[in-house]
Coordinates of C-alpha atoms and ligand atoms in Angstrom, one line a residue:
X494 CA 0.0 0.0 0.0
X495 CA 3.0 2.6 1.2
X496 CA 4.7 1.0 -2.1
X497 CA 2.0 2.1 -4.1
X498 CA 1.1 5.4 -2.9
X499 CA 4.6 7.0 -3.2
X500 CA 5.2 5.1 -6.5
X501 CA 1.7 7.3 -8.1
X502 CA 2.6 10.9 -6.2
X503 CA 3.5 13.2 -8.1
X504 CA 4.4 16.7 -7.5
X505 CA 2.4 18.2 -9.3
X506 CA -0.8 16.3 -7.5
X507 CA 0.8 18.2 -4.0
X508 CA 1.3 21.7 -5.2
X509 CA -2.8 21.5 -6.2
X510 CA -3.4 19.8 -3.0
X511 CA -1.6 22.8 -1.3
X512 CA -3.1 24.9 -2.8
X513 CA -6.3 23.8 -2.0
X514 CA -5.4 23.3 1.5
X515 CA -4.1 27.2 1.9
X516 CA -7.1 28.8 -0.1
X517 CA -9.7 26.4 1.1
X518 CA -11.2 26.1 -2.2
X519 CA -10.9 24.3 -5.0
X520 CA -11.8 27.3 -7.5
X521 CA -9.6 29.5 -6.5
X522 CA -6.7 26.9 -6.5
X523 CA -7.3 26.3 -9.8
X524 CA -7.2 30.2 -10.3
X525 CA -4.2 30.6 -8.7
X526 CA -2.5 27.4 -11.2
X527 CA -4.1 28.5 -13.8
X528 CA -5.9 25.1 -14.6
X529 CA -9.4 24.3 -14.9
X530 CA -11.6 23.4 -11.5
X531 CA -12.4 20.1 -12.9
X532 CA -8.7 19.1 -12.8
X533 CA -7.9 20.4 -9.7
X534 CA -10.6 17.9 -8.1
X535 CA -10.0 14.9 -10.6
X536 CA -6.1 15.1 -9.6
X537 CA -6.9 15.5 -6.1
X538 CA -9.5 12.5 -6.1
X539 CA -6.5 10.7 -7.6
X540 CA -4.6 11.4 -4.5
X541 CA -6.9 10.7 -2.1
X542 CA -7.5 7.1 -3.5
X543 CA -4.0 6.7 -3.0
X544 CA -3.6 7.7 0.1
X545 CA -7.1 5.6 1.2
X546 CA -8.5 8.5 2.8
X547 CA -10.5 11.6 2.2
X548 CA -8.3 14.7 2.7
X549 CA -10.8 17.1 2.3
X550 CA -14.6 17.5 3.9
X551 CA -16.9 20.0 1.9
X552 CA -18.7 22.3 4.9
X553 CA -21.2 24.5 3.6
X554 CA -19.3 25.9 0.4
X555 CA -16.2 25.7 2.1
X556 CA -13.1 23.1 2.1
X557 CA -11.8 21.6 5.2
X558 CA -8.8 19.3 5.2
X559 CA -9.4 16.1 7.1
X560 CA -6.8 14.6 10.0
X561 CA -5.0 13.0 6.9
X562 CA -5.2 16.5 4.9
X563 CA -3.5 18.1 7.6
X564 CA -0.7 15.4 8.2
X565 CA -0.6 15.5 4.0
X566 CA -0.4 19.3 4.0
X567 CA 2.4 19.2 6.2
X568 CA 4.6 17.0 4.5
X569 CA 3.7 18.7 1.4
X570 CA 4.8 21.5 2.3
X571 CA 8.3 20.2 3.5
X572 CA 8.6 18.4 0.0
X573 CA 7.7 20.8 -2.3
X574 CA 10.5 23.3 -0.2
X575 CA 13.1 21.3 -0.4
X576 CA 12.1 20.7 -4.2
X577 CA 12.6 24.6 -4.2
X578 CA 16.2 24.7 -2.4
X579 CA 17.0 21.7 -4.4
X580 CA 16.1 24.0 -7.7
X581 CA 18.2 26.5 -6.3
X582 CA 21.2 24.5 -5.1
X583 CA 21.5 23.4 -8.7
X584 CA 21.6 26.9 -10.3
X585 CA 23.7 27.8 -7.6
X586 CA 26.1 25.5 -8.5
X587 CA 25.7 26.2 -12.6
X588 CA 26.2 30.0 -11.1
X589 CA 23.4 31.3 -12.5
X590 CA 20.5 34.0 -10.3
X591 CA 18.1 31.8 -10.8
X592 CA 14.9 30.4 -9.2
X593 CA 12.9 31.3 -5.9
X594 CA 13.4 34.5 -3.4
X595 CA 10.8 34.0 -0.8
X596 CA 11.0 37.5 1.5
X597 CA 8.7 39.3 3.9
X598 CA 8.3 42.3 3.8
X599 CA 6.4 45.0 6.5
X600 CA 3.3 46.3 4.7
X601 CA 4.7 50.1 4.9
X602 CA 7.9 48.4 2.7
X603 CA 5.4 48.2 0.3
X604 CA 6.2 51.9 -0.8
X605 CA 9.6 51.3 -2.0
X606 CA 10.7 46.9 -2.7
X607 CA 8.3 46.7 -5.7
X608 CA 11.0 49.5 -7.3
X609 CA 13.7 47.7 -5.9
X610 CA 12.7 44.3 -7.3
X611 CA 11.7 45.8 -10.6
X612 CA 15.1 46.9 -11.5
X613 CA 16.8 43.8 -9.5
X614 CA 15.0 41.7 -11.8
X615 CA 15.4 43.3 -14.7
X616 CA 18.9 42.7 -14.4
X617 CA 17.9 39.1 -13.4
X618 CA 15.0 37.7 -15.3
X619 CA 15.3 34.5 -14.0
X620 CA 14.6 34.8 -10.3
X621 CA 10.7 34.2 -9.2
X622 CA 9.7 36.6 -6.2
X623 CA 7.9 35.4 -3.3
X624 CA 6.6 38.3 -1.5
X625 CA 4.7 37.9 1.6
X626 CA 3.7 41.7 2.4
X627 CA 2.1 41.3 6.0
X628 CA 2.9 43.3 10.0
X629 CA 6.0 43.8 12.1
X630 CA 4.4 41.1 14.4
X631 CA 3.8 38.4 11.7
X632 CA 6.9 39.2 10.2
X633 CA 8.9 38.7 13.2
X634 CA 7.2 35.5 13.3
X635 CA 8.1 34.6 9.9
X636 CA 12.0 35.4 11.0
X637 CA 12.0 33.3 13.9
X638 CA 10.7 30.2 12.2
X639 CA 13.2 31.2 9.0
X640 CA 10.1 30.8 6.8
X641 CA 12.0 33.4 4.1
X642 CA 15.2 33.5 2.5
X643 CA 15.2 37.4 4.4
X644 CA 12.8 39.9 5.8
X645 CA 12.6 43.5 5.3
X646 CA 11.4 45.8 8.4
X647 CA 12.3 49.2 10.0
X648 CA 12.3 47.6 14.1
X649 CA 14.5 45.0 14.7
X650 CA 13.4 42.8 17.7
X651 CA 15.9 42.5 20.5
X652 CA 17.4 39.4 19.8
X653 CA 21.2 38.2 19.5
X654 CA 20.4 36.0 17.1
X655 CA 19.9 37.6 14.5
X656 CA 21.7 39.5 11.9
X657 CA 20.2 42.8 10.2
X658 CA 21.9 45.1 7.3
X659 CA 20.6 48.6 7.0
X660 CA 20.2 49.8 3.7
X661 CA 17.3 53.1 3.3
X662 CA 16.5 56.4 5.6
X663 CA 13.2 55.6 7.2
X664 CA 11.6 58.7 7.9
X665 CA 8.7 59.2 10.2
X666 CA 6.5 61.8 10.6
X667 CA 2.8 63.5 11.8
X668 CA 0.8 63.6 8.8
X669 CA -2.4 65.9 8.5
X670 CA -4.9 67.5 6.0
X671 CA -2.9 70.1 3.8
X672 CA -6.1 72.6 5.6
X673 CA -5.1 71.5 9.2
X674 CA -5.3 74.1 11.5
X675 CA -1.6 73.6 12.9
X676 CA -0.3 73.4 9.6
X677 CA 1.6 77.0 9.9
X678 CA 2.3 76.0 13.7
X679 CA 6.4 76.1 14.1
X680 CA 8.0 73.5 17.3
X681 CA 4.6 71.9 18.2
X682 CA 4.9 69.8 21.8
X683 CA 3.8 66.0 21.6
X684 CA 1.5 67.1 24.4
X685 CA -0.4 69.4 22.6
X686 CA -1.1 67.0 19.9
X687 CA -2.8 64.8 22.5
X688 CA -6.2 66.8 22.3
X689 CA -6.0 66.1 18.1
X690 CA -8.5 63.3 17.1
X691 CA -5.2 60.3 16.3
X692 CA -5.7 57.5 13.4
X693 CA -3.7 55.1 14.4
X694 CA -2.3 51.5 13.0
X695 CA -3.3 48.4 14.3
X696 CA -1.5 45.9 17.1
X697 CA 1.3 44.4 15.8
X698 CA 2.5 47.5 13.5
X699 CA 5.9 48.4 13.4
X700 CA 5.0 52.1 12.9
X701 CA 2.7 51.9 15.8
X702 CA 5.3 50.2 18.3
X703 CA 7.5 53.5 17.0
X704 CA 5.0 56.2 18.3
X705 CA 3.9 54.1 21.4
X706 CA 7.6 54.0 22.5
X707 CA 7.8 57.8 22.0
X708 CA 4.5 58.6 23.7
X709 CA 5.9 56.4 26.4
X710 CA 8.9 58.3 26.6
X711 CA 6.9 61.7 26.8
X712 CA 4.7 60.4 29.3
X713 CA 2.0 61.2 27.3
X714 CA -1.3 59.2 27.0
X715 CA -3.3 59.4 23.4
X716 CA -6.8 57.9 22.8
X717 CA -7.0 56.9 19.2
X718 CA -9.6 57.8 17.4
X719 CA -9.9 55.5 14.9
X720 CA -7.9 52.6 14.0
X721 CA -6.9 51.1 11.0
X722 CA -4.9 48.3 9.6
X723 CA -2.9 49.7 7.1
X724 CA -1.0 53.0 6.4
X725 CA -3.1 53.2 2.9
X726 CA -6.0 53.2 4.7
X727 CA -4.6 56.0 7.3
X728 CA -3.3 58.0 5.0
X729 CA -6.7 58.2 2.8
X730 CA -8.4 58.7 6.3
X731 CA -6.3 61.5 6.8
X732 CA -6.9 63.0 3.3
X733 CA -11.0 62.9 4.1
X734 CA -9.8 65.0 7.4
X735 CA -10.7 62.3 9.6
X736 CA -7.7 62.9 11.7
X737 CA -4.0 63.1 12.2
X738 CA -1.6 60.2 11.9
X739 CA 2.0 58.5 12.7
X740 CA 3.2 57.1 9.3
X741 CA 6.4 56.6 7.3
X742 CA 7.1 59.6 5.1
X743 CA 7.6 57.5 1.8
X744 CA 4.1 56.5 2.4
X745 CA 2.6 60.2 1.5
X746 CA 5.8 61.2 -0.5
X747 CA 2.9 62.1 -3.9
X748 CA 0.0 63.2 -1.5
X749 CA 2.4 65.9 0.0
X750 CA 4.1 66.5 -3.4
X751 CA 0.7 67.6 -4.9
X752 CA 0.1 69.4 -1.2
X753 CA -3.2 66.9 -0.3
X754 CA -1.3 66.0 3.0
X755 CA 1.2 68.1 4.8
X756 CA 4.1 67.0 7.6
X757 CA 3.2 68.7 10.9
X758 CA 6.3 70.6 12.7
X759 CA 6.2 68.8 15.6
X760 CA 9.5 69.4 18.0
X761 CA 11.5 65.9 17.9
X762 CA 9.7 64.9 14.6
X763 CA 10.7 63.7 12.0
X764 CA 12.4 60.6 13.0
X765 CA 15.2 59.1 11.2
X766 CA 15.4 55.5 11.5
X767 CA 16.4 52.6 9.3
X768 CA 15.1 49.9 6.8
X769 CA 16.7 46.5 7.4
X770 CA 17.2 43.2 5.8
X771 CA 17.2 40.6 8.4
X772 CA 17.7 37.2 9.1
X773 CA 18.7 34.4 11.7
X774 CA 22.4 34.3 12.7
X775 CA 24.3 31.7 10.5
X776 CA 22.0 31.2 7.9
X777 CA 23.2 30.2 4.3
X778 CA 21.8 32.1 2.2
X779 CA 21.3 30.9 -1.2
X780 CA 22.7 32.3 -4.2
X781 CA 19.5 34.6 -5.6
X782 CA 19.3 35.2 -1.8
X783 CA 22.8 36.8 -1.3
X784 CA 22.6 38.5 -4.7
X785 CA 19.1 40.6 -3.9
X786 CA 20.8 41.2 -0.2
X787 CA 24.2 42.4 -2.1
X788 CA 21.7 44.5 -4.6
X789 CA 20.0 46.5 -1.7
X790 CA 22.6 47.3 0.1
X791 CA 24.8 48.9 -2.7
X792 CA 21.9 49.9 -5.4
X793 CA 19.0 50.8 -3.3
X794 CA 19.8 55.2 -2.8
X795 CA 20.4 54.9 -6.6
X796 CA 17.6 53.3 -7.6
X797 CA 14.9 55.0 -5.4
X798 CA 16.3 58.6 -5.4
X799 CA 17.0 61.0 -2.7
X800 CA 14.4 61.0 -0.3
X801 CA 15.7 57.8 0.9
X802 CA 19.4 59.0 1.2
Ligands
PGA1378 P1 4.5 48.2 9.8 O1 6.1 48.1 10.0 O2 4.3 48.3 8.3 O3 4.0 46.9 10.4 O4 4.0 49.4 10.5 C1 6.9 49.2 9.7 C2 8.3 49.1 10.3 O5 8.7 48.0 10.7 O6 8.9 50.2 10.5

């Protein structure tokens, strides 16, 4: 029985299963792979009568995995990686950029790595991006559990174990309505912005955990107004004149450029920090790995401009 079901498995049959599994559906797996539904659930049929079990259970118009599609899921995730590495170990050692870059990336990155990644891979055609675009606080998890070749975030965790390369200007500011009333204001105090009505990010932000730390610091206590989990969704709730928020400056680079948002002069503000590439201490990176890491640290001014020198 074990005979036969790894003689008839074939990869192909577990990056639709996957796929399935992670979307919970088999239409949008077959979306995703660009193959019809009917052979998403013909191929994973196939499987499960190898296997002898159901893997799936239909719920509603939803798609559970069984006990044996979650044991299944995990091993076919652990194949189908180290199908991945073994793709890369072979270019590697033809020493050619080529194959998978699986990074994460905090959401407020989003402003400048697309840029990046365009010109990287214009130079290098052959790489495939992976980019998981998520918080500080599920990034950090995706770092601990080395999930991604590197990550990309602006607050490093405390943590000896890891190594980070700075490679941008982060620079934060208070962002309001281009009408604001303190707009003209020169030197304004962090305590007198605590009567404004605040947008703020969401738990688990990295921006956030910034302005928390610096209204800690003040001793000064602000009641959000709103919040919202994104800085795209701050920043427009800004433009409506909702309120006033804590965001990265690259983030509202065009909306102050065509004056729809304006930087407050706050005294202390803005902050200068860092964008890092991290990962855990002593891991091998692979070759399309070390070459993005290598791009970013020397290309990166060049290819985004000033703002981020
Ligand atoms: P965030 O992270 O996008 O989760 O706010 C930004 C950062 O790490 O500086």
């Amino acid at each position: 029985m074990i005979y036969g079901f790894t003689m008839h498995l074939t990869l192909q049959q577990l990056r639709l299963f996957e796929a399935v599994s992670r979307l919970g559906s088999y239409t949008r797996a077959a979306e995703e792979l660009f193959i019809s539904q009917p052979a998403v659930s013909i191929q994973i049929k196939r499987l499960e009568a190898q296997v002898g079990l159901p893997l799936f259970e239909q719920v509603g118009k939803k798609t559970f995995p069984t006990a044996a599609g979650k044991t299944m899921y995990n091993a076919s995730l652990d194949i189908l990686n180290r199908v991945d590495q073994l793709k890369n170990s072979i270019e590697e050692l033809k020493g050619t950029v080529k194959g998978s870059l699986q990074l994460s990336v905090v959401t407020t990155a989003k402003y400048f790595l697309p840029s990046l990644l365009g010109a990287f891979l214009q130079k290098y055609p052959d790489v495939e991006p992976k980019l998981k675009f998520t918080n500080r606080a599920r990034v950090i998890e995706r770092l601990m559990n080395n999930e991604d070749d590197f990550v990309i975030m602006g607050q490093i965790p405390e943590d000896d174990n890891l190594e980070a390369y700075p490679f941008l200007n982060n620079i934060l500011g208070i962002v309001a309505p281009a009408n604001h009333p303190l707009v003209n204001k020169k030197n304004i105090t962090i305590e007198e912005l605590a009567d404004q009505r605040f947008l703020n990010r969401e738990v688990g932000s990295g921006t956030q955990y910034v302005f928390d730390q610096i209204l800690k610091d003040h001793g000064v206590k602000i009641k959000p107004y709103m919040e919202l989990g994104s800085s795209e969704a701050l920043k427009q709730a800004v433009m409506a004149g909702l309120g006033i928020a804590f965001l990265s400056l690259h983030s509202v680079q065009l909306e102050c450029d065509v004056n729809k948002l304006t930087v407050l002069d706050v005294a202390g503000f803005p902050l200068k920090r860092r964008w890092y590439a991290v990962h855990l201490k002593g891991k091998k990176l692979s070759l399309v790995a070390r070459t993005f890491l290598d791009y970013i640290l020397k290309e990166s001014s060049q290819v985004l401009g000033v703002e981020y020198e």
